[in-house]
Each structure stands twice: as structure tokens, then as C-alpha cells.
Coordinates of C-alpha atoms in Angstrom, one line a residue:
M1 CA 107.5 107.4 98.9
S2 CA 111.5 107.0 99.6
A3 CA 112.9 104.7 101.9
S4 CA 113.9 107.5 104.2
K5 CA 109.9 108.9 104.6
Q6 CA 109.1 105.0 105.3
T7 CA 111.7 104.6 107.9
S8 CA 111.0 108.2 109.4
L9 CA 106.3 107.1 109.0
L10 CA 107.3 104.2 111.0
A11 CA 109.3 105.5 113.3
A12 CA 106.8 107.9 114.6
D13 CA 106.1 108.0 118.1
D14 CA 105.1 111.9 118.5
F15 CA 102.3 112.4 116.8
P16 CA 100.0 114.4 119.1
I17 CA 96.8 113.2 120.8
L18 CA 94.0 115.7 120.9
V19 CA 94.5 118.2 123.8
E20 CA 90.8 117.1 124.9
T21 CA 91.1 113.7 125.3
R22 CA 94.0 114.2 128.0
T23 CA 91.5 116.8 129.9
R24 CA 88.9 114.2 130.3
L25 CA 91.5 111.3 130.5
K26 CA 93.1 113.7 133.7
R27 CA 89.7 114.2 135.2
Q28 CA 88.1 110.1 135.0
L29 CA 91.5 109.0 136.4
Q30 CA 91.2 111.4 139.3
R31 CA 88.5 109.5 140.4
K32 CA 88.3 107.2 143.7
S33 CA 87.2 104.1 141.4
V34 CA 88.3 103.7 137.6
D35 CA 88.4 100.6 136.0
F36 CA 89.3 99.8 132.3
T37 CA 85.5 100.1 130.6
D38 CA 85.3 103.7 132.3
L39 CA 88.3 105.0 130.9
A40 CA 88.2 103.2 127.3
P41 CA 84.9 104.6 125.7
I42 CA 87.0 108.1 126.2
I43 CA 90.3 106.1 124.4
E44 CA 88.2 105.9 121.4
H45 CA 87.2 109.1 121.0
D46 CA 90.9 109.7 119.9
P47 CA 92.1 107.6 117.3
A48 CA 95.8 109.5 117.6
L49 CA 96.0 107.5 121.7
C50 CA 94.2 104.4 120.0
W51 CA 97.4 104.1 118.1
H52 CA 100.1 104.6 120.8
L53 CA 98.2 102.5 123.0
L54 CA 97.9 99.6 119.8
Q55 CA 102.1 100.2 119.0
T56 CA 102.6 100.4 122.6
A57 CA 101.2 97.1 123.6
V58 CA 103.2 95.0 120.4
K59 CA 106.2 97.0 121.7
H60 CA 105.4 94.6 124.9
H61 CA 104.0 91.7 123.6
P62 CA 105.2 91.3 119.8
G63 CA 102.0 89.4 118.0
C64 CA 99.2 91.1 120.2
E65 CA 97.7 92.5 117.6
G66 CA 95.7 90.2 116.8
Q67 CA 94.2 89.4 120.3
I68 CA 93.4 93.1 120.5
S69 CA 89.7 93.8 119.5
G70 CA 89.4 97.1 121.3
A71 CA 90.8 100.0 123.5
A72 CA 89.7 97.8 126.8
G73 CA 92.0 94.8 125.5
C74 CA 94.5 97.3 124.8
L75 CA 94.4 99.2 128.2
S76 CA 94.5 95.5 130.4
L77 CA 97.7 94.9 128.1
V78 CA 99.9 97.7 128.6
G79 CA 98.2 98.8 132.1
M80 CA 97.1 102.2 134.6
Q81 CA 100.4 102.7 134.2
E82 CA 101.9 102.8 130.7
L83 CA 98.4 105.2 129.9
V84 CA 99.3 107.7 132.4
H85 CA 102.5 107.3 130.6
L86 CA 101.6 108.2 127.4
V87 CA 98.8 111.0 128.1
K88 CA 101.0 112.9 130.6
H89 CA 103.9 113.0 127.9
L90 CA 102.4 112.6 124.4
P91 CA 102.5 116.1 123.0
V92 CA 98.6 117.4 122.0
V93 CA 96.9 119.2 118.8
E94 CA 95.3 122.6 120.0
G95 CA 91.5 122.5 119.5
S96 CA 90.4 124.5 116.0
T97 CA 89.9 128.1 116.7
P98 CA 88.6 130.8 114.3
D99 CA 92.2 132.5 114.5
S100 CA 93.7 129.5 114.3
M101 CA 97.5 129.5 112.8
N102 CA 98.4 126.0 111.9
E103 CA 96.0 125.3 109.6
M104 CA 98.1 121.7 108.9
D105 CA 96.8 121.1 112.6
D106 CA 93.2 122.3 112.0
L107 CA 93.2 119.3 109.3
Y108 CA 94.7 116.7 111.4
R109 CA 92.7 117.0 114.1
R110 CA 89.7 116.8 111.8
C111 CA 91.3 113.7 110.4
L112 CA 90.8 112.7 113.8
H113 CA 87.7 113.2 114.2
T114 CA 86.5 111.8 110.5
A115 CA 88.2 108.6 111.8
Y116 CA 86.1 108.5 115.0
F117 CA 83.1 109.0 113.1
A118 CA 84.3 106.4 110.6
G119 CA 84.7 103.6 113.7
E120 CA 80.9 105.0 115.1
L121 CA 79.5 104.1 111.3
A122 CA 81.5 100.2 111.5
A123 CA 79.8 99.9 114.9
H124 CA 76.8 100.5 113.8
W125 CA 76.8 98.7 111.2
T126 CA 78.4 95.5 112.1
G127 CA 75.6 94.9 113.8
I128 CA 73.7 94.6 111.0
K129 CA 76.1 91.9 109.2
N130 CA 76.8 90.4 112.8
N131 CA 80.5 89.2 111.1
V132 CA 83.0 91.1 114.0
S133 CA 82.3 92.7 117.0
A134 CA 80.8 96.3 117.1
S135 CA 84.1 97.4 119.2
Y136 CA 86.8 95.5 117.4
A137 CA 85.1 96.9 113.6
R138 CA 85.2 100.5 115.5
W139 CA 88.6 100.2 116.5
S140 CA 89.5 98.6 113.0
T141 CA 88.2 101.8 110.9
M142 CA 89.5 104.2 113.0
L143 CA 93.1 102.4 113.1
A144 CA 93.0 102.5 109.2
N145 CA 93.1 105.7 108.7
S146 CA 96.6 105.8 110.9
P147 CA 98.5 106.1 107.5
L148 CA 97.1 109.0 106.4
W149 CA 97.0 111.0 109.6
L150 CA 100.6 109.7 110.2
A151 CA 101.8 111.1 107.1
L152 CA 99.9 114.7 107.4
K153 CA 102.5 115.6 110.8
Q154 CA 105.5 114.8 107.9
Q155 CA 104.7 115.6 104.3
Q156 CA 102.1 118.2 103.7
P157 CA 101.7 116.7 99.9
A158 CA 99.9 113.8 102.3
A159 CA 97.0 116.2 102.1
N160 CA 96.9 115.5 98.2
W161 CA 94.8 112.4 99.2
L162 CA 92.1 114.4 99.9
H163 CA 91.8 116.1 96.8
Y164 CA 91.9 113.1 95.3
L165 CA 89.3 111.6 96.8
S166 CA 87.2 114.9 96.0
E167 CA 87.6 114.0 92.5
G168 CA 86.4 110.7 93.1
E169 CA 89.2 108.5 93.3
D170 CA 89.0 105.7 96.2
I171 CA 90.1 105.5 99.4
Q172 CA 93.0 102.8 98.6
H173 CA 94.1 104.3 95.3
A174 CA 94.2 107.8 96.5
L175 CA 96.3 107.6 99.0
I176 CA 98.5 105.6 97.8
S177 CA 98.9 107.9 94.6
A178 CA 99.3 111.3 97.3
L179 CA 102.1 109.2 99.1
N180 CA 103.7 108.5 95.7
V181 CA 104.0 105.0 96.6
K182 CA 104.6 102.6 93.5
S183 CA 102.9 99.7 93.9
H184 CA 100.7 98.3 96.5
A185 CA 103.4 95.5 96.9
N186 CA 105.7 98.3 98.4
W187 CA 102.8 100.2 100.1
R188 CA 101.4 96.9 102.0
K189 CA 105.2 96.5 102.9
T190 CA 105.1 99.8 104.6
L191 CA 101.8 99.2 106.3
A192 CA 103.9 95.9 107.6
P193 CA 105.8 97.2 110.9
L194 CA 102.4 99.4 111.6
R195 CA 100.6 96.4 112.9
L196 CA 97.6 97.5 112.0
P197 CA 94.3 95.0 113.0
K198 CA 94.2 92.4 110.6
M199 CA 90.5 94.4 109.8
A200 CA 92.5 97.3 109.0
H201 CA 95.3 95.8 107.0
D202 CA 93.4 94.2 104.5
V203 CA 91.7 97.6 103.6
F204 CA 94.6 97.9 101.7
V205 CA 94.8 94.3 100.4
E206 CA 94.0 94.9 96.6
S207 CA 93.1 91.0 96.4
H208 CA 90.1 91.7 98.9
W209 CA 88.1 94.3 97.3
P210 CA 85.6 93.7 94.7
N211 CA 86.9 94.4 91.3
H212 CA 85.7 97.5 89.1
H213 CA 82.3 94.9 87.2
E214 CA 81.7 94.4 91.3
W215 CA 81.6 97.8 92.0
S216 CA 79.1 99.2 89.5
L217 CA 77.0 95.9 90.5
L218 CA 76.7 96.9 94.0
R219 CA 76.3 100.2 93.7
R220 CA 73.1 99.6 91.4
H221 CA 71.8 95.9 92.8
D222 CA 71.4 94.1 96.1
P223 CA 73.6 90.9 95.6
R224 CA 71.4 88.6 96.7
D225 CA 69.4 89.3 94.4
L226 CA 71.9 88.3 91.9
A227 CA 71.6 85.5 90.4
K228 CA 75.6 84.8 89.6
A229 CA 77.5 87.1 92.1
R230 CA 78.9 84.6 94.1
S231 CA 82.1 86.5 94.4
L232 CA 80.1 89.5 94.9
L233 CA 78.3 88.4 98.4
H234 CA 81.5 86.4 99.2
H235 CA 83.6 90.3 99.4
C236 CA 80.2 91.6 101.1
Q237 CA 80.5 89.4 103.8
Q238 CA 84.0 89.9 104.4
P239 CA 85.2 92.1 107.9
N240 CA 87.4 94.4 105.4
M241 CA 84.4 96.0 103.5
T242 CA 83.1 97.4 106.7
S243 CA 85.9 99.3 107.3
L244 CA 86.6 100.4 103.3
I245 CA 82.8 101.4 103.0
A246 CA 82.9 103.4 106.1
N247 CA 85.6 105.4 105.6
A248 CA 84.6 105.9 101.9
V249 CA 81.3 107.2 103.5
A250 CA 82.4 108.9 106.6
W251 CA 84.9 111.1 104.1
H252 CA 82.7 112.0 101.4
C253 CA 79.9 113.0 104.0
H254 CA 83.1 115.5 105.5
I255 CA 83.4 116.9 101.8
N256 CA 79.9 116.6 100.7
P257 CA 77.3 114.8 102.4
E258 CA 75.1 115.8 99.5
H259 CA 77.6 114.5 96.2
R260 CA 77.0 112.4 93.8
H261 CA 80.0 111.0 95.2
S262 CA 78.5 110.7 98.9
Q263 CA 75.5 109.3 96.9
R264 CA 77.3 106.8 94.8
W265 CA 79.0 105.5 98.3
L266 CA 75.3 105.2 100.0
H267 CA 74.0 103.4 97.3
I268 CA 76.6 101.3 97.9
A269 CA 76.4 101.1 102.0
S270 CA 72.4 100.4 101.4
H271 CA 73.0 97.3 98.6
W272 CA 75.7 95.9 100.8
L273 CA 73.7 96.3 104.1
G274 CA 70.0 94.9 102.2
R275 CA 68.7 97.7 103.6
A276 CA 66.5 101.1 102.2
S277 CA 69.3 103.6 101.2
W278 CA 66.5 106.2 103.0
M279 CA 67.2 103.8 106.6
V280 CA 70.4 104.2 105.6
R281 CA 70.8 107.9 105.1
Q282 CA 69.0 108.3 108.8
D283 CA 71.7 106.3 110.4
I284 CA 74.1 108.4 109.1
R285 CA 72.6 111.8 109.9
H286 CA 71.9 110.4 113.9
I287 CA 75.8 109.4 113.5
Q288 CA 77.1 112.9 112.0
L289 CA 75.2 114.4 114.9
K290 CA 76.0 112.4 117.9
I291 CA 79.8 112.9 116.3
S292 CA 79.6 116.7 116.0
H293 CA 78.3 116.8 120.0
V294 CA 80.8 114.8 121.0
T295 CA 83.8 116.3 119.5
Q296 CA 82.1 119.9 118.6
D297 CA 83.3 120.0 115.3
G298 CA 81.1 120.0 112.6
W299 CA 83.2 119.6 109.6
A300 CA 85.1 116.8 110.0
T301 CA 82.1 115.2 109.6
G302 CA 79.9 117.3 106.5
M303 CA 77.1 119.0 109.8
N304 CA 78.0 122.3 108.9
L305 CA 78.1 121.3 105.0
L306 CA 74.2 120.4 105.5
L307 CA 73.3 123.5 107.5
A308 CA 74.3 125.7 105.7
P309 CA 72.4 128.5 103.9
T310 CA 73.5 127.3 100.6
A311 CA 75.2 124.6 98.7
T312 CA 79.2 124.4 100.0
H313 CA 81.8 122.1 100.4
Q314 CA 85.4 121.7 101.2
Q315 CA 87.4 122.4 98.6
Y316 CA 91.0 120.1 98.8
P317 CA 93.0 121.9 95.6
R318 CA 96.1 119.6 94.6
M319 CA 98.8 120.6 95.8
N320 CA 102.8 121.2 94.5
T321 CA 104.5 117.9 95.1
A322 CA 108.0 119.1 93.0
S323 CA 109.2 121.7 95.6
E324 CA 107.7 123.9 99.0
T325 CA 106.4 127.2 97.4
V326 CA 103.5 129.2 97.8
T327 CA 101.7 126.8 96.8
D328 CA 101.9 124.5 99.0
I329 CA 100.7 127.9 101.3
R330 CA 97.6 127.6 98.8
S331 CA 97.0 123.9 99.2
A332 CA 98.1 123.4 102.7
T333 CA 94.3 122.7 104.0
P334 CA 90.9 122.7 102.6
T335 CA 89.4 125.9 101.6
R336 CA 86.1 126.6 103.5
Q337 CA 84.2 129.1 100.7
T338 CA 82.1 131.0 101.7
T339 CA 82.4 129.5 105.6
E340 CA 82.7 132.7 107.2
D341 CA 80.1 134.4 104.9
H342 CA 77.8 131.8 105.8
R343 CA 78.8 132.8 109.7
V344 CA 78.5 136.6 109.0
A345 CA 75.0 136.5 106.9
A346 CA 73.5 134.1 109.0
S347 CA 72.1 136.9 110.7
T348 CA 70.6 138.6 107.8
K349 CA 66.9 137.7 106.4
T350 CA 66.6 138.6 103.1
A351 CA 68.0 140.8 100.9
Q352 CA 67.4 143.9 100.0
A353 CA 66.1 145.8 96.9
A354 CA 69.7 146.9 94.9
M355 CA 71.0 150.1 96.1
A356 CA 69.3 153.2 95.5
S357 CA 72.3 155.3 93.4
A358 CA 75.5 157.5 95.4
P359 CA 75.0 160.5 96.5
A360 CA 76.0 163.2 94.3
N361 CA 79.5 163.9 96.4
V362 CA 80.5 160.4 96.6
P363 CA 82.2 158.7 93.7
N364 CA 80.7 155.7 93.0
V365 CA 83.8 152.9 92.5
N366 CA 81.3 150.1 91.4
A367 CA 79.2 152.4 88.4
Q368 CA 81.1 149.7 86.2
P369 CA 81.5 146.3 87.1
R370 CA 84.7 144.9 87.5
S371 CA 85.5 142.9 83.8
V372 CA 86.5 139.2 85.2
T373 CA 88.0 138.7 81.9
S374 CA 90.9 141.3 82.0
S375 CA 94.6 140.8 81.9
E376 CA 96.0 138.9 85.5
R377 CA 97.8 140.0 88.7
Q378 CA 100.7 138.8 89.1
G379 CA 102.3 138.0 92.6
D380 CA 106.1 137.8 94.0
E381 CA 105.7 134.2 95.7
R382 CA 109.1 134.2 96.4
Y383 CA 108.3 137.9 98.7
L384 CA 105.3 136.0 100.6
R385 CA 107.2 133.3 101.5
K386 CA 110.0 135.4 103.5
L387 CA 107.3 138.0 104.8
L388 CA 105.2 135.0 106.5
Q389 CA 108.5 133.3 107.5
Q390 CA 109.5 137.0 109.2
L391 CA 106.3 137.2 111.0
Q392 CA 106.4 133.8 112.2
Q393 CA 110.3 133.3 113.3
A394 CA 110.7 137.3 114.2
P395 CA 108.0 139.5 114.9
D396 CA 109.7 141.4 116.7
S397 CA 112.7 142.6 113.8
F398 CA 109.5 145.2 112.6
G399 CA 110.2 147.2 115.7
D400 CA 106.2 148.2 115.8
L401 CA 103.1 147.7 114.8
H402 CA 102.8 150.0 112.2
F403 CA 105.8 148.8 110.2
L404 CA 104.2 145.4 111.3
M405 CA 100.8 146.6 109.1
R406 CA 102.4 148.0 106.8
G407 CA 103.8 144.8 106.5
T408 CA 101.6 143.2 105.8
L409 CA 99.6 145.3 103.0
K410 CA 103.1 144.7 101.2
G411 CA 102.7 141.1 101.1
I412 CA 98.9 141.6 100.0
T413 CA 100.0 144.1 97.2
Q414 CA 103.5 142.8 96.1
G415 CA 103.2 139.0 97.7
I416 CA 99.9 137.4 96.8
G417 CA 99.4 140.4 93.7
L418 CA 96.0 142.6 95.3
P419 CA 96.9 145.9 93.7
H420 CA 95.2 147.5 96.8
A421 CA 94.8 147.0 100.4
V422 CA 94.2 148.6 103.3
I423 CA 93.7 148.3 107.2
A424 CA 90.5 149.8 108.9
V425 CA 91.2 150.7 112.7
Y426 CA 89.0 151.1 116.0
N427 CA 89.2 155.2 116.7
K428 CA 89.7 155.8 120.8
D429 CA 86.7 155.8 122.2
K430 CA 86.4 152.6 119.6
T431 CA 82.6 154.0 118.1
Q432 CA 83.9 154.1 114.7
L433 CA 86.5 152.5 112.1
K434 CA 88.1 154.4 110.2
V435 CA 91.2 153.8 107.3
I436 CA 94.0 154.2 108.8
Y437 CA 97.1 152.3 106.8
R438 CA 96.9 152.1 103.1
E439 CA 99.2 150.2 100.1
G440 CA 98.3 151.1 96.5
V441 CA 95.4 153.4 97.0
S442 CA 95.6 156.9 94.9
D443 CA 94.4 159.9 96.8
Q444 CA 91.5 159.8 94.9
D445 CA 90.6 156.0 95.9
P446 CA 86.9 156.8 97.4
I447 CA 88.1 154.0 99.9
R448 CA 90.6 156.1 101.3
G449 CA 87.2 158.3 103.1
L450 CA 86.2 155.1 104.5
S451 CA 84.6 155.2 108.1
I452 CA 81.8 152.7 109.8
D453 CA 79.6 153.4 112.8
L454 CA 79.9 150.9 114.7
S455 CA 77.0 152.0 116.6
S456 CA 74.9 149.9 114.1
T457 CA 74.8 146.0 113.7
S458 CA 76.5 145.6 110.1
L459 CA 79.5 143.2 108.3
F460 CA 82.1 145.4 109.8
S461 CA 80.9 145.2 113.9
K462 CA 80.3 141.2 113.2
L463 CA 83.8 140.8 112.2
L464 CA 85.0 143.0 115.1
E465 CA 83.5 140.1 117.3
R466 CA 85.8 137.4 116.3
S467 CA 88.5 137.0 114.1
A468 CA 86.5 136.1 110.6
G469 CA 87.0 136.5 107.2
V470 CA 84.4 137.2 104.4
Q471 CA 84.7 137.3 99.9
L472 CA 82.6 140.1 99.0
T473 CA 81.4 140.0 95.2
P474 CA 78.4 141.4 93.3
D475 CA 75.9 138.2 94.1
N476 CA 76.7 138.7 98.1
R477 CA 77.3 142.2 98.4
T478 CA 73.5 143.6 98.9
Q479 CA 72.8 140.8 101.4
L480 CA 76.2 141.0 103.3
L481 CA 76.6 144.8 103.8
R482 CA 72.9 145.2 104.7
G483 CA 72.7 147.9 107.3
L484 CA 75.4 149.9 105.8
P485 CA 74.6 153.6 104.5
N486 CA 74.8 153.8 100.7
S487 CA 78.0 156.3 101.1
V488 CA 79.6 153.6 102.8
C489 CA 78.7 150.9 100.4
Q490 CA 79.7 153.2 97.3
R491 CA 83.5 153.1 98.9
I492 CA 83.6 149.8 99.2
P493 CA 84.8 147.6 95.0
Q494 CA 82.3 145.4 93.9
H495 CA 85.0 142.7 94.5
T496 CA 86.8 143.0 98.2
L497 CA 88.7 140.1 100.2
L498 CA 87.8 141.5 104.4
M499 CA 89.4 139.9 107.0
S500 CA 89.2 140.7 111.4
I501 CA 93.6 140.8 112.7
D502 CA 93.6 141.0 116.3
A503 CA 96.3 141.7 118.9
G504 CA 95.6 138.1 121.0
A505 CA 92.0 139.1 122.7
K506 CA 89.5 141.1 120.4
P507 CA 90.0 142.3 116.9
I508 CA 91.3 146.0 116.7
G509 CA 91.2 146.4 113.0
I510 CA 89.9 144.9 109.4
I511 CA 92.1 144.6 106.1
L512 CA 90.4 145.1 103.1
A513 CA 92.5 144.3 99.5
Y514 CA 91.0 144.6 96.3
G515 CA 92.2 144.4 92.6
D516 CA 91.7 146.8 89.6
A517 CA 88.7 147.4 87.5
N518 CA 90.2 145.8 84.7
Q519 CA 91.2 142.6 86.8
M520 CA 90.0 139.2 86.1
A521 CA 87.9 138.8 89.6
I522 CA 89.7 137.6 92.5
D523 CA 89.8 133.8 92.9
S524 CA 89.4 131.5 96.1
M525 CA 93.6 131.1 96.3
E526 CA 94.3 134.5 96.5
Y527 CA 91.6 134.2 98.9
T528 CA 93.4 131.5 100.6
L529 CA 96.5 133.2 100.7
F530 CA 95.0 136.7 102.1
K531 CA 93.4 134.8 104.9
R532 CA 96.6 133.2 106.4
L533 CA 98.6 136.0 105.7
C534 CA 95.8 137.8 107.6
Q535 CA 95.8 134.9 110.2
T536 CA 99.9 134.9 110.6
T537 CA 99.8 138.7 111.4
S538 CA 97.5 138.6 113.8
Q539 CA 100.0 136.4 115.5
S540 CA 102.5 137.9 114.9
L541 CA 100.9 141.1 116.0
A542 CA 99.7 139.8 120.0
V543 CA 103.7 137.9 119.8
L544 CA 104.9 141.8 119.4
R545 CA 102.8 143.6 121.7
D546 CA 103.3 140.7 124.7
N547 CA 107.1 140.9 123.5
T548 CA 107.1 144.8 124.0
R549 CA 105.5 145.0 127.5
R550 CA 108.1 142.7 128.8
A551 CA 110.5 144.8 127.5
A552 CA 108.8 147.6 129.2
N553 CA 107.9 146.3 132.6
K554 CA 111.9 145.1 132.5
G555 CA 113.3 148.3 131.9
A556 CA 111.3 149.2 134.6

């Protein structure tokens, strides 16, 4: 990390808090009688606000960080007036929605929620260890995450921390690698001005960790049962181990609660606590459920992954840090592969039998399976980046929605590299969905005649209920296309991406994109780019519609 970036990180004073925190605190502050004990639990649901309070307290009372053990203690130093000032003037990050446009903001929110999850784990476990208070353990464990989510708001490559973590690296080395810090000594110098609690700061001091051999022993044995484990027992009694293990468990639950990395940390926590692994697992599940209810976010805790009908996980591809390219867009946030598939397919029960053969008058585009080994597709990264910038910053430059939609199709075919794309929109009475806009589609392509009856429940009717995307493959198409006539199913290629688009309200149509029969299957990177382009199109359509109405009203 360069000196300028370090300075920028340390000087940060405008990192947003959660929008729901502002709402809850305003409601609480309007009561006739309110004290710090009423406000502290609300504040501790938001690690970003905890961080701001700590920095404010240290600014007015230098050296006080060693005396603060929680939000209530911090409030007693800064006072109610300073809290009101922070809540009113700090920016907020809005709630994550299906058509959320800023994926880095979504990732930032998930980081805050996962930090809260880790804090609750630490507070629960310190009651078993009895080495620090539960309040201090929660406070310190949440703030130990702060270097990550502070960096995320300034340096997108910081998201590589999650990639390294998903690959099995420990928390400290992964963060140091992602931020390109040269050594642990430099990293400690970077952390010093943040004035983190000692328990949080020590998480990043390598001398306070067990060594590789000791970690291996802790994974397999309770150190109390070992004859020569004095050093390991000493490490296990240190408060920073509570933060370290709680954060590791929380983040691996977020990525994949059933993965071998999660199981490894479950066994470590079990032996560290001296409790049976099934008891520790039960405690983790209870806290996962509690946090998911409080934050209304099952993704941060991994609860949604546990409830998914098939095994899935949060994907964190490595981000290109060399330059700002379209690769950054692909890797900016975790790809929730099959997430929307699960949501749309949740209402279906069992897969139907194989489709009957197509009627004679309908060309069967699925008769020849698409090859996954033939030629690769080539996209134009510069073109896609320029189009996304134009959609975000100058939607009026397209003139009207027709040109904007055609521009989106051009972005799919020329920018992403998928050779065929169409947009199907409602008819006048909204009873059918028909293909109106197309790019790279020949006159003989059967998808030109695609018409969907919306009177019955199907994949398309569900996509039009909310902004959502689906990737059709030979493995899931029978289930997802259930309820559609064979004549419709046969017009949809084996490998197809679908996503609804809107203009600020309910979806108005669905974009479909697919490749040639002799090309490889659509990969997760192309799916991520496709969703990003569709989401940006929806945002641009909403802005263009509002500007057009405003101009019409002004003219009238």
C-alpha cells in the first residue's frame, strides 16, 4: 500500500453508517427519557458507527481507547450531543435491494453485518473463557474488521481479501496481501493511528498468534489434553484469540458454512473452548439466525446458503489490481451463482419428465447440444466500460428508451461478447411478453417468434414480479421452464441468460442473451457482467423516464 493510500485510509471520516441505524436512533432519541444504556445496543448493531464514536472519543480525549469497553462507555465520553451530530451528518449506505446498483455498497453492508456477527460470537464465547468482559469482546471484535471495510470504500482491490480468505489464507495474511502491505511491521504502523482497542490491535500482531504447528495441534486436539502444549495454552488464554477465531468463523460462515475451511475453524473453536463440536455448531447456528433476523440479511451470516435447496457458496474471484479494466467489474463483489435461480425455482416442486419432442412447425434449437469445448467468445472491454459509464452518467444522451435498450443489446453482443441478445416486453394489455428488440439475431432464429402467455405462473411471470436474473443450463432448464408450453421451451437455447429490467418501478421486460452452438458454455464471469449491465440499464431507464417527464411538465 502506498503512503498516500495509507494516509487516505487513516484520514477517513466519512465512511457511511447503515441507514437503518439512523432510523432506529432517531426514533429512540424522540422518546421523553432516554439514556446511554438504551442507545448502546442499537449502536453496536452498526460497527461503522462504533468506529466513528471511537475516533471522536479519542480525538477529544487522547489515550482513552484503553478505557472504553463498549458503546455505552464511548457515549459517556463523547456525550449525547456528539452522537446526534454524527447520526445527522454521517452519510448512510442504503439497504440492499434486488436491483441494487452499487455492488461495492452491497459488499460494504455485508462486511458490517459480518463484523456484527463476529462480535456476537466473541461476546458469547468470552462468557465461556472468562478472560475479558462480553461487552469488550464484542466491541473489539467488530472493530478488528474496520481496516477491511474502510479500505473497501476507497480501494476496490481490497475485495481480494475475500478471495484470499476463500482460498484458505488466514485473516491477517489475506488482508495484508489484498492491501499490498510489504510487512507486518508496516501494517502495524498503518493500524496505529486508527486507535483500535488493544484486543483488536493484537489480532494483527504476529507474535501473539500460535505458530503453524500449534494451529495444527489446536485443530486436532484440546490443548489441555496435551503434555507439552504450554505455549499453545498460553496463546489460547489471550483475549486476541477470541477476536481472531470469532472473525475467522464468521467470515467462513459467510463464504460457505459447510465448506472444509469452515469445518476447520469449527474444530479449532471447539478445542479452544473445550466444548464438543456439535455444541459449538449449535451456538453458531443460533447466533446466525439471530443476526439474520436483526439485520434482515441472511447473506452476511451464511444463513441463506444453509437454506438453499442445493449446495452453493459466495464466490469471490480475484480482482485485477494492475489497472481499472472491465475485469474489475467482474470481480468487484461476490458472484451469487444460482442465487436468483433458487429464488425463482423455490416455488417449483419436482422436475418434470424430459420435454416432449417439438411440434413440426417449430424449429428445435435444442436438438443439437451446445458444445462446451469449441471456440471462445471475445468481448470488447473498452466498449463495455464506456457504455456503462454513459449509462450511469449520461442516460439522456440516448435520446429515448428505444435507443437506450438497443445500446444495452449492443453492450451484450459487442462488449461482453455473447453474440445474440433480445429484449421481450409487455404487450399493451400486459397479458403477453414478446420479443421487440434484438441484436445479432437472424431472420431464421426461432427466438424471434418467442411469445409468453403471462396468465399462468412460469419462470417469466416470476421474473416480472421483481428484478432478478437466471442462468439456464441443460441441468436446470427442465425445472425452471416448468409450466411453459413445449413450443416456447424449444425456442429458448440450452444456455441462456435472463434478467428482468425496470424503469424505477416493476419490471417492464426481460433481456435474454445466448451464444452460438459451437461455443463454450456461458461462465460465471459473463453472467456477472450481464447482470451488471442489466442493472445499470434499469437505473438509466428510470433516470431517463424521470427527466423526460420533468421536461414535458416544464414545457407544458
